[in-house]
Short mmCIF file of C-alpha atoms in Angstrom, two decimals:
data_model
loop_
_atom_site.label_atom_id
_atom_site.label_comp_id
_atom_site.label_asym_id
_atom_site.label_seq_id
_atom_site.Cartn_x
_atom_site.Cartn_y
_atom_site.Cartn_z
CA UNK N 1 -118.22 -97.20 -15.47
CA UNK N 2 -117.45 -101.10 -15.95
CA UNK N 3 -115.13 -102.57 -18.44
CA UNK N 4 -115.58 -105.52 -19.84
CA UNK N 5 -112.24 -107.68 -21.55
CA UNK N 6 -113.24 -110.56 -24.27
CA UNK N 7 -110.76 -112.68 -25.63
CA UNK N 8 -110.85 -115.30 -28.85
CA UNK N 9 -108.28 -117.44 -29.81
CA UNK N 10 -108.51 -119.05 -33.36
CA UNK N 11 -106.88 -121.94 -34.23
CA UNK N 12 -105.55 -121.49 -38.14
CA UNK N 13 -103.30 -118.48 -38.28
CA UNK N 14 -103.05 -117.88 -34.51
CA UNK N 15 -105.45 -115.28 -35.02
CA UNK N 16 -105.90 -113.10 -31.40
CA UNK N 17 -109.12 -110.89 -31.26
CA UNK N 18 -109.37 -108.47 -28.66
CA UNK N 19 -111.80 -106.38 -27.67
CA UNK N 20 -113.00 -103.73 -24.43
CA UNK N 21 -116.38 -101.96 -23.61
CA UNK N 22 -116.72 -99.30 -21.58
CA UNK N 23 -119.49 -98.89 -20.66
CA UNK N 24 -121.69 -96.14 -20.55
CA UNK N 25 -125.28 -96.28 -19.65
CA UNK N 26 -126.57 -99.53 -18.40
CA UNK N 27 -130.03 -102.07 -18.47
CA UNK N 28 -131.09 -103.52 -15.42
CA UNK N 29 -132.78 -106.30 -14.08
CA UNK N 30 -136.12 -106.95 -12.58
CA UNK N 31 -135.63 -107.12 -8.67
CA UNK N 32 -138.66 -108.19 -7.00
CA UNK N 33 -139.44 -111.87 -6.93
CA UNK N 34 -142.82 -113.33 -6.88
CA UNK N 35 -143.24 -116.86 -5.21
CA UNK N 36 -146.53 -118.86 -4.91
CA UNK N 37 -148.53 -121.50 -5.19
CA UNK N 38 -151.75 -122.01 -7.60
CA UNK N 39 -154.97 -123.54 -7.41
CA UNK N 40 -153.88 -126.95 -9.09
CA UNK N 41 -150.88 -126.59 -6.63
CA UNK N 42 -148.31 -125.43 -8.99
CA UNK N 43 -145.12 -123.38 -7.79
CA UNK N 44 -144.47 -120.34 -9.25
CA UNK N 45 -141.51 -118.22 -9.08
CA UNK N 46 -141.69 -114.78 -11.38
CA UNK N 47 -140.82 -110.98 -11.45
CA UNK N 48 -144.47 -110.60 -12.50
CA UNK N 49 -146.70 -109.36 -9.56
CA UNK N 50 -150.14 -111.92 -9.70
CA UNK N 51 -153.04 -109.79 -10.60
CA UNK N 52 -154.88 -108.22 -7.33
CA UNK N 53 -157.60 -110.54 -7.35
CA UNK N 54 -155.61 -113.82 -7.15
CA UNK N 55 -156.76 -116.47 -4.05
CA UNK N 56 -153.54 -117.52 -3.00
CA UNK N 57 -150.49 -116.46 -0.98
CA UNK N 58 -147.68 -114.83 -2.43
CA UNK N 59 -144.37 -114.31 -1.31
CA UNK N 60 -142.08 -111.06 -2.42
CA UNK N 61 -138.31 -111.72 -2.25
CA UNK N 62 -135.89 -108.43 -2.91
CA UNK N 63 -132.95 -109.31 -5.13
CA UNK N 64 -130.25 -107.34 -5.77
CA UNK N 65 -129.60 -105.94 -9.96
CA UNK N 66 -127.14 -106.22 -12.08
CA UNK N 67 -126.10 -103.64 -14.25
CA UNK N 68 -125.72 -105.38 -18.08
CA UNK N 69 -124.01 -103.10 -21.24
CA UNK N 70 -125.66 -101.21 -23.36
CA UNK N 71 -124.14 -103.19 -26.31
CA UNK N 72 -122.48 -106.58 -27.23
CA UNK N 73 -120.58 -107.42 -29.96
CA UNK N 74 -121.13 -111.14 -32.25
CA UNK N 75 -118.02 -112.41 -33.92
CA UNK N 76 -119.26 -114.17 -36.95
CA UNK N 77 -117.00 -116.32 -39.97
CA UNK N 78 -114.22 -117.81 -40.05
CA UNK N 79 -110.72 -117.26 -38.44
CA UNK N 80 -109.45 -115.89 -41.97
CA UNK N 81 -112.62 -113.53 -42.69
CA UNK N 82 -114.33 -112.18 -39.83
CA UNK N 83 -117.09 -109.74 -39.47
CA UNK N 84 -118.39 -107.86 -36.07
CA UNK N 85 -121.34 -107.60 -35.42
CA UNK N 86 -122.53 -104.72 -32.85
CA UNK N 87 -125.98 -104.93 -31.08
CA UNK N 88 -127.42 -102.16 -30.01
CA UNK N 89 -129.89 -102.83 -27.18
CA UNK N 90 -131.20 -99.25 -25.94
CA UNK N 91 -133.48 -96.98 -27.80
CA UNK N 92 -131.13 -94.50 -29.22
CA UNK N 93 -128.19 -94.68 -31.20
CA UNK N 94 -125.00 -95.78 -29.60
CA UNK N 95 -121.22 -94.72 -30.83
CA UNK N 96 -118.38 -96.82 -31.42
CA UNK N 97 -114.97 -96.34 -31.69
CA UNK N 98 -113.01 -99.76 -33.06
CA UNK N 99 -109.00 -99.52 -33.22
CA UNK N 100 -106.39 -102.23 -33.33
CA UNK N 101 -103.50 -102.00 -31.30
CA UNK N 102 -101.14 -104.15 -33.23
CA UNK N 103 -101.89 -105.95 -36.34
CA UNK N 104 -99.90 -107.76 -39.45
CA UNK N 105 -100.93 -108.73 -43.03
CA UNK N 106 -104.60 -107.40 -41.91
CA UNK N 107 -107.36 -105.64 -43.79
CA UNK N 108 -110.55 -104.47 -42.54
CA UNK N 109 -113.32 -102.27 -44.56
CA UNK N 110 -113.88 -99.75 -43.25
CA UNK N 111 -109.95 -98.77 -42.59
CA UNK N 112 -109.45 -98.75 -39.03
CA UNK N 113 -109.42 -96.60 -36.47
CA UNK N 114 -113.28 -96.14 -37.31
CA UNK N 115 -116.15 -94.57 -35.76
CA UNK N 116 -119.50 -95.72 -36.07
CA UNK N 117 -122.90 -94.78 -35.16
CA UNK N 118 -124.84 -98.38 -34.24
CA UNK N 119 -128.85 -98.08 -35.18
CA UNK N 120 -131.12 -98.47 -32.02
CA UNK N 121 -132.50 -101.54 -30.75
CA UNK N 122 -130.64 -103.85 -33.43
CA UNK N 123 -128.05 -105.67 -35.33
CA UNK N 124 -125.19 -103.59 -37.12
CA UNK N 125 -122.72 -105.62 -39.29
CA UNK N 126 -120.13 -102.85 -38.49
CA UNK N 127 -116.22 -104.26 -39.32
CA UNK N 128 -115.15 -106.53 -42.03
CA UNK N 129 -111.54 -108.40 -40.90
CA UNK N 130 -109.56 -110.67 -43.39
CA UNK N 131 -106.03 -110.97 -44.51
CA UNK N 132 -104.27 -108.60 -46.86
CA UNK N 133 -102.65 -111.79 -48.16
CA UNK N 134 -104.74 -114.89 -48.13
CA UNK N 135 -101.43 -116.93 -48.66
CA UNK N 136 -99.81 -115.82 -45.14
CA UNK N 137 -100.65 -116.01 -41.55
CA UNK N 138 -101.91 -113.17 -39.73
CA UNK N 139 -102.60 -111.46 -36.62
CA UNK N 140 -104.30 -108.35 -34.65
CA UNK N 141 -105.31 -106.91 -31.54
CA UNK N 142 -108.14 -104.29 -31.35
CA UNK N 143 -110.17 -102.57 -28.61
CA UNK N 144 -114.06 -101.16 -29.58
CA UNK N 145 -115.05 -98.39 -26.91
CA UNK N 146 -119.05 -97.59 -26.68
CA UNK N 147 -120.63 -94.51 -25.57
CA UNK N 148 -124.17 -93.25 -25.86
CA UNK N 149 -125.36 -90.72 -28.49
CA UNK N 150 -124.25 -90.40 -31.57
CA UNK N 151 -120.77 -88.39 -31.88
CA UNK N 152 -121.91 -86.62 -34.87
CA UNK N 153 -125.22 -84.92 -33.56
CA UNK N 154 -125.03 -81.12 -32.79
CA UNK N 155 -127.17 -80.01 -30.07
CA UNK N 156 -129.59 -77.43 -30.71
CA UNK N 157 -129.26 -74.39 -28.17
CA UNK N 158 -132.21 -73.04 -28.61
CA UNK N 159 -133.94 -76.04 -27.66
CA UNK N 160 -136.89 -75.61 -24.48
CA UNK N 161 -136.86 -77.78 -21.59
CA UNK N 162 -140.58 -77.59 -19.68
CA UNK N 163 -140.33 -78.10 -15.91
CA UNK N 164 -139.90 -81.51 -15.10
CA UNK N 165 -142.50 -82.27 -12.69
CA UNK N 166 -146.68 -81.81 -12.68
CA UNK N 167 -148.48 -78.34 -12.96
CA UNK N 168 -149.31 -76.46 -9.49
CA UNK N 169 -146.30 -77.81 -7.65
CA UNK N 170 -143.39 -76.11 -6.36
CA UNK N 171 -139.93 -77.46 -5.40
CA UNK N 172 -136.36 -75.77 -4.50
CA UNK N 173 -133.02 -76.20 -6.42
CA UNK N 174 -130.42 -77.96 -4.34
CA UNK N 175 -127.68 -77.70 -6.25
CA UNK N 176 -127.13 -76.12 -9.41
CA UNK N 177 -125.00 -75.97 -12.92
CA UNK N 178 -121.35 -76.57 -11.07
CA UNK N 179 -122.34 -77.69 -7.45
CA UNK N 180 -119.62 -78.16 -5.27
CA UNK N 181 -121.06 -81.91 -3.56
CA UNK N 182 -121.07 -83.73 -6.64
CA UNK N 183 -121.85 -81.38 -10.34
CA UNK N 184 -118.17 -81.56 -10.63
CA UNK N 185 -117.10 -83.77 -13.32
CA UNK N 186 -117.80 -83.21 -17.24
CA UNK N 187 -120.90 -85.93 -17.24
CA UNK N 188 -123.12 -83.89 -14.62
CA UNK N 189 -121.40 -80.27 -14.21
CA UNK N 190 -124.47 -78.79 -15.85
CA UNK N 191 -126.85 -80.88 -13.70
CA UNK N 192 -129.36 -79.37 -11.61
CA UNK N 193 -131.03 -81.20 -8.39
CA UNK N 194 -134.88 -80.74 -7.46
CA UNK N 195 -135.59 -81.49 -3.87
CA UNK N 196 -138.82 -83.36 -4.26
CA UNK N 197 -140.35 -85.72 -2.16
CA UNK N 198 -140.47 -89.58 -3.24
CA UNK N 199 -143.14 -90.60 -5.24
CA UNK N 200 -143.44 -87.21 -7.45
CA UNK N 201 -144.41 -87.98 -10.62
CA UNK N 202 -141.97 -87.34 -13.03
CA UNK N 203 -142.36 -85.34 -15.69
CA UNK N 204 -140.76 -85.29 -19.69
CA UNK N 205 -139.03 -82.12 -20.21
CA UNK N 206 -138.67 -82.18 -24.27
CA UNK N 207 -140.36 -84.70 -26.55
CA UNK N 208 -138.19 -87.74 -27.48
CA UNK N 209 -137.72 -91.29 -27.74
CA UNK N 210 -136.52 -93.40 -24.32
CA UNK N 211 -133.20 -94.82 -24.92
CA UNK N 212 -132.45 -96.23 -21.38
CA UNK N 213 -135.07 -97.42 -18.14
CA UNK N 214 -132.99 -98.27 -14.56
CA UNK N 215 -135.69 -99.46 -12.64
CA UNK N 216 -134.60 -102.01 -10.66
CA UNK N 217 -132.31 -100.34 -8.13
CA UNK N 218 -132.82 -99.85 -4.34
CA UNK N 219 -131.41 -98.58 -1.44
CA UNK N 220 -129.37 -94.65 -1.23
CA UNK N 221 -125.89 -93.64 0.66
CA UNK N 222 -122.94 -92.02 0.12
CA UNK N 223 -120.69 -94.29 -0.29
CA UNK N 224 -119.88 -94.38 -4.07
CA UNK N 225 -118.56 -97.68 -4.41
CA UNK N 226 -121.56 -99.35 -3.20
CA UNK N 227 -123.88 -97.08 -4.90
CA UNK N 228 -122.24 -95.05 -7.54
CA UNK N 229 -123.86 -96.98 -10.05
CA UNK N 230 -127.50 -97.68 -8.59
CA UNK N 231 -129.44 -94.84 -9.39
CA UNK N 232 -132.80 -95.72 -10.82
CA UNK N 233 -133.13 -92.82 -14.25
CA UNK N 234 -134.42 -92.94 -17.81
CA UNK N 235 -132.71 -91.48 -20.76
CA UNK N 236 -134.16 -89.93 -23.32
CA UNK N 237 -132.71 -89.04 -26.66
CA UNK N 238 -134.09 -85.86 -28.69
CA UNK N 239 -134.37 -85.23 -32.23
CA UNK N 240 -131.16 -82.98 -32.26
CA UNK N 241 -129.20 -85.97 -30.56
CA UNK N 242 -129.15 -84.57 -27.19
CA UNK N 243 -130.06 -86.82 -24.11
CA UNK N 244 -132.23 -85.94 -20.81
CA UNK N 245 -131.54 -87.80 -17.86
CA UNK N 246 -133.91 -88.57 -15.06
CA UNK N 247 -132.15 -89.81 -12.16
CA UNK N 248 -132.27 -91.19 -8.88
CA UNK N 249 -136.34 -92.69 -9.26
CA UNK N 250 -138.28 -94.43 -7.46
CA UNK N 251 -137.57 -98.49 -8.08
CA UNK N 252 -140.22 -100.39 -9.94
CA UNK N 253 -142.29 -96.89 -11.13
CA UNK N 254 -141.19 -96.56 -14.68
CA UNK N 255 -144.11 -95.27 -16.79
CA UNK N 256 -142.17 -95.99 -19.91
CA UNK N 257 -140.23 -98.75 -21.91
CA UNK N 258 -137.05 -98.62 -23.93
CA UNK N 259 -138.11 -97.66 -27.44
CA UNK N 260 -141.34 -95.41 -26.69
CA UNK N 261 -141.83 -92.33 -28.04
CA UNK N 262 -142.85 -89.07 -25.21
CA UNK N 263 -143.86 -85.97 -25.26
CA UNK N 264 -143.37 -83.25 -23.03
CA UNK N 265 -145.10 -82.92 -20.19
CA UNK N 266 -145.64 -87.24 -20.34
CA UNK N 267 -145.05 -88.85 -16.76
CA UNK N 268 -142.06 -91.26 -17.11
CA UNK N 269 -141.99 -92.23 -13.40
CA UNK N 270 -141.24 -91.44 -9.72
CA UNK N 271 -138.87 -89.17 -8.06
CA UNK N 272 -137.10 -91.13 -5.69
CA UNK N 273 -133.95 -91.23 -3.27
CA UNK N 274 -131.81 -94.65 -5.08
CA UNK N 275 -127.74 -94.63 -6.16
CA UNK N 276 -125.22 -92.27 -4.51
CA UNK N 277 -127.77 -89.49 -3.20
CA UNK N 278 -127.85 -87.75 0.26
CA UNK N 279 -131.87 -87.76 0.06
CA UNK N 280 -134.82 -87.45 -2.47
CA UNK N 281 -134.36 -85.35 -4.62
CA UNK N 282 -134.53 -85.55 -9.19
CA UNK N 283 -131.32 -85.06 -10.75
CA UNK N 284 -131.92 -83.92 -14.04
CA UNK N 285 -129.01 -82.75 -17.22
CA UNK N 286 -128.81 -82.53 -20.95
CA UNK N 287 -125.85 -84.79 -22.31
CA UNK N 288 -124.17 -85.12 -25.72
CA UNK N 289 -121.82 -87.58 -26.90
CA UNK N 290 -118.89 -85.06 -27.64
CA UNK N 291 -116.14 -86.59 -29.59
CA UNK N 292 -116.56 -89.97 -27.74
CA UNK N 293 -117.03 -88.42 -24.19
CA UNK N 294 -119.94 -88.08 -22.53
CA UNK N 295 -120.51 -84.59 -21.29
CA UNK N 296 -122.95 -82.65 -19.99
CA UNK N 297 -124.50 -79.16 -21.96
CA UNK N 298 -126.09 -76.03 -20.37
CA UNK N 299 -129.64 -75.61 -20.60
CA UNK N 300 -132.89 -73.17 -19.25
CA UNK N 301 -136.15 -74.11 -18.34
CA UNK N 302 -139.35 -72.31 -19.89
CA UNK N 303 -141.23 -70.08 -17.28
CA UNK N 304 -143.60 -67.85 -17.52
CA UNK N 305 -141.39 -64.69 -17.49
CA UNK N 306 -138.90 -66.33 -19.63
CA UNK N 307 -136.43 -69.00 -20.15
CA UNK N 308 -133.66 -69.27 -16.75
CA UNK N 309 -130.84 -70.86 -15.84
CA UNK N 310 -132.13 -72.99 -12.69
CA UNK N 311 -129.73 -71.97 -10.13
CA UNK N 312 -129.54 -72.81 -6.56
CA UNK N 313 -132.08 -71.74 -4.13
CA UNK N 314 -134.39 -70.47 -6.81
CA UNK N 315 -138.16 -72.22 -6.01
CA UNK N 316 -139.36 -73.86 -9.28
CA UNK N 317 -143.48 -73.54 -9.88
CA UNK N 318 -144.67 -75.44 -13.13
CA UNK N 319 -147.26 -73.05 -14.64
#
C-alpha cells in the first residue's frame, strides 16, 4: 500500500485543495534495457528486445520497477469553479470515495462525501467544486481514497473457477483458505497457493477482462519491506464484479495486456517465484471491493467429481 499526498494552493480566495490515494493495485514498468548499436552506427537504448535475427551486439541492463497508481486525478478551472477529473488507467472499474475534511461557503455536485465508480481505461469528470456564495471567499480540504472494483457489484456464489494451470498436470496445495504463514489478513485469507515449478503456464480460471499486468518485478525473499510489493500477478475482473488474482509470475511472461478480454482456460503467463514468497509457487484468490475494502471471497474449483474447496495437501489434476 503507498499513499500519495498532493497539495494546490490557489491564489484568489486562498483556496487549499487536498487530496490522498491509497493505493490499491499498481502498473509497473518495463525492466529490461536494451542497448546497441546499428548498422549506420546509431545508439540505441530501448525496453524492446531487437528481433532474433539482428547483426549486431546487444547489451541487456536489469533495472529495478516502480510501482505507479492505478489512478490520478486532473484539477481543471479556475480557483472559484473547479472540477476533478479521475483517470482510470487499469481495465476494470475503479472506486472512489471523495470527502472534505473541513470546508466553508463550498458547494460541490454531487454533495459530498460521495462514492463513485470511475469507467475503465479513461477520463471521468467526477466532482464539481465552486462557492455557495460567489461574493465571499472560500475554502476546503478533501481527501479521495481509490480501491479496485466497483463497491456496488455483488459477487455471484455460484460462479465456477476451472483449475488454473494446463490439462494433464498435477500440483499440491501449500497453503490453503486461512494459512497460518501469510492467508491471514482480509485481502488474501481465502487465498490458496499451488506449488508449481517456474515457468508453468498459467492458466484463466473464469472468463473476464484483465484489469491489472505486474510484469516487471524480479527477485523473491521474505523480507516484506523489500518485497511486499514486488510480486509479478494479473488481475482480472468478471462480469459479476469479482476479481482473480494471479500472483507471484514469472517477470517479462505476460500473455496478456490491460484491457483484453480471456476466457477460461486462456494462458495469461508464467508461474514464477517474485515479491514476498518463500519459493515458486501461484497464489491465486477471488476479491471484491466490499464497502471500500478490498477483501478476499471463498471460492471452489470445478473437478471432475464436483466442485471443492482446495485445501491444503489436496493434489490438484486439471482434467
Amino acid at each position: 500500500m503507498r499513499t500519495r499526498v498532493f497539495r494546490h494552493y490557489g491564489n484568489l480566495y486562498g483556496v487549499i485543495f487536498f487530496w490522498t490515494l491509497l493505493c490499491y493495485g499498481r502498473i509497473t514498468e518495463a525492466k529490461h534495457l536494451y542497448q546497441y548499436t546499428d548498422d549506420k552506427g546509431i545508439v540505441h537504448i530501448t525496453d524492446v528486445a531487437p528481433t532474433d535475427n539482428a547483426n549486431f551486439k546487444v547489451t541487456t541492463t536489469l533495472a529495478r520497477a516502480e510501482p505507479q497508481p492505478l489512478m490520478r486525478l486532473r484539477e481543471d478551472g479556475p480557483d472559484t469553479d473547479r472540477t476533478i477529473t479521475f483517470i482510470n488507467f487499469s481495465g476494470g472499474p475503479v472506486s472512489v470515495e471523495v470527502s472534505f475534511s473541513e470546508s466553508a461557503n463550498v458547494a460541490t455536485e454531487p454533495p459530498l462525501p460521495a462514492r463513485l465508480v470511475i469507467k475503465p481505461q479513461g477520463e471521468t469528470p467526477g466532482v464539481h467544486i465552486h462557492a455557495a456564495n460567489p461574493r465571499q471567499g472560500f475554502h476546503y480540504r478533501f481527501s479521495a481514497t481509490y480501491m479496485p472494483g466497483d463497491v456496488h457489484a455483488a459477487v455471484d456464489e455460484s460462479a465456477r473457477y476451472r483449475l488454473p494451470f494446463a490439462t494433464h498436470n498435477q500440483f499440491t496445495v501449500a497453503q490453503g483458505f486461512g494459512g497460518k504463514f501469510s492467508h491471514h489478513d482480509a485481502q488474501n485469507q481465502y487465498a490458496v497457493d499451488i506449488g508449481m515449478p517456474e515457468g508453468t503456464p498459467v492458466i484463466a480460471a473464469r472468463d473476464g477482462v484483465v484489469m491489472t499486468v505486474d510484469n516487471d518485478f524480479y527477485g523473491a525473499g521474505l523480507d516484506m519491506a523489500r518485497y511486499g510489493d514486488r510480486a509479478n500477478n494479473i488481475r482480472i475482473v468478471h462480469a459479476d464484479g469479482s476479481m482473480a488474482v494471479y500472483a507471484h509470475l514469472q517477470m517479462e511472461t505476460a500473455r496478456v495486456h490491460v484491457g483484453a478480454h480471456v476466457r477460461a482456460g486462456e494462458t495469461l503467463a508464467l508461474s514464477g517465484d517474485t515479491g514476498y514468497s518463500s519459493g515458486p509457487h501461484l497464489h491465486f484468490c477471488i476479491q471484491q471491493n466490499r464497502n471500500m475494502q478490498l477483501v478476499s471471497v471463498p471460492f471452489k474449483f470445478a473437478g471432475a467429481d464436483g466442485d471443492f474447496v482446495p485445501v491444503e495437501g489436496t493434489v490438484l489434476s486439471a482434467p
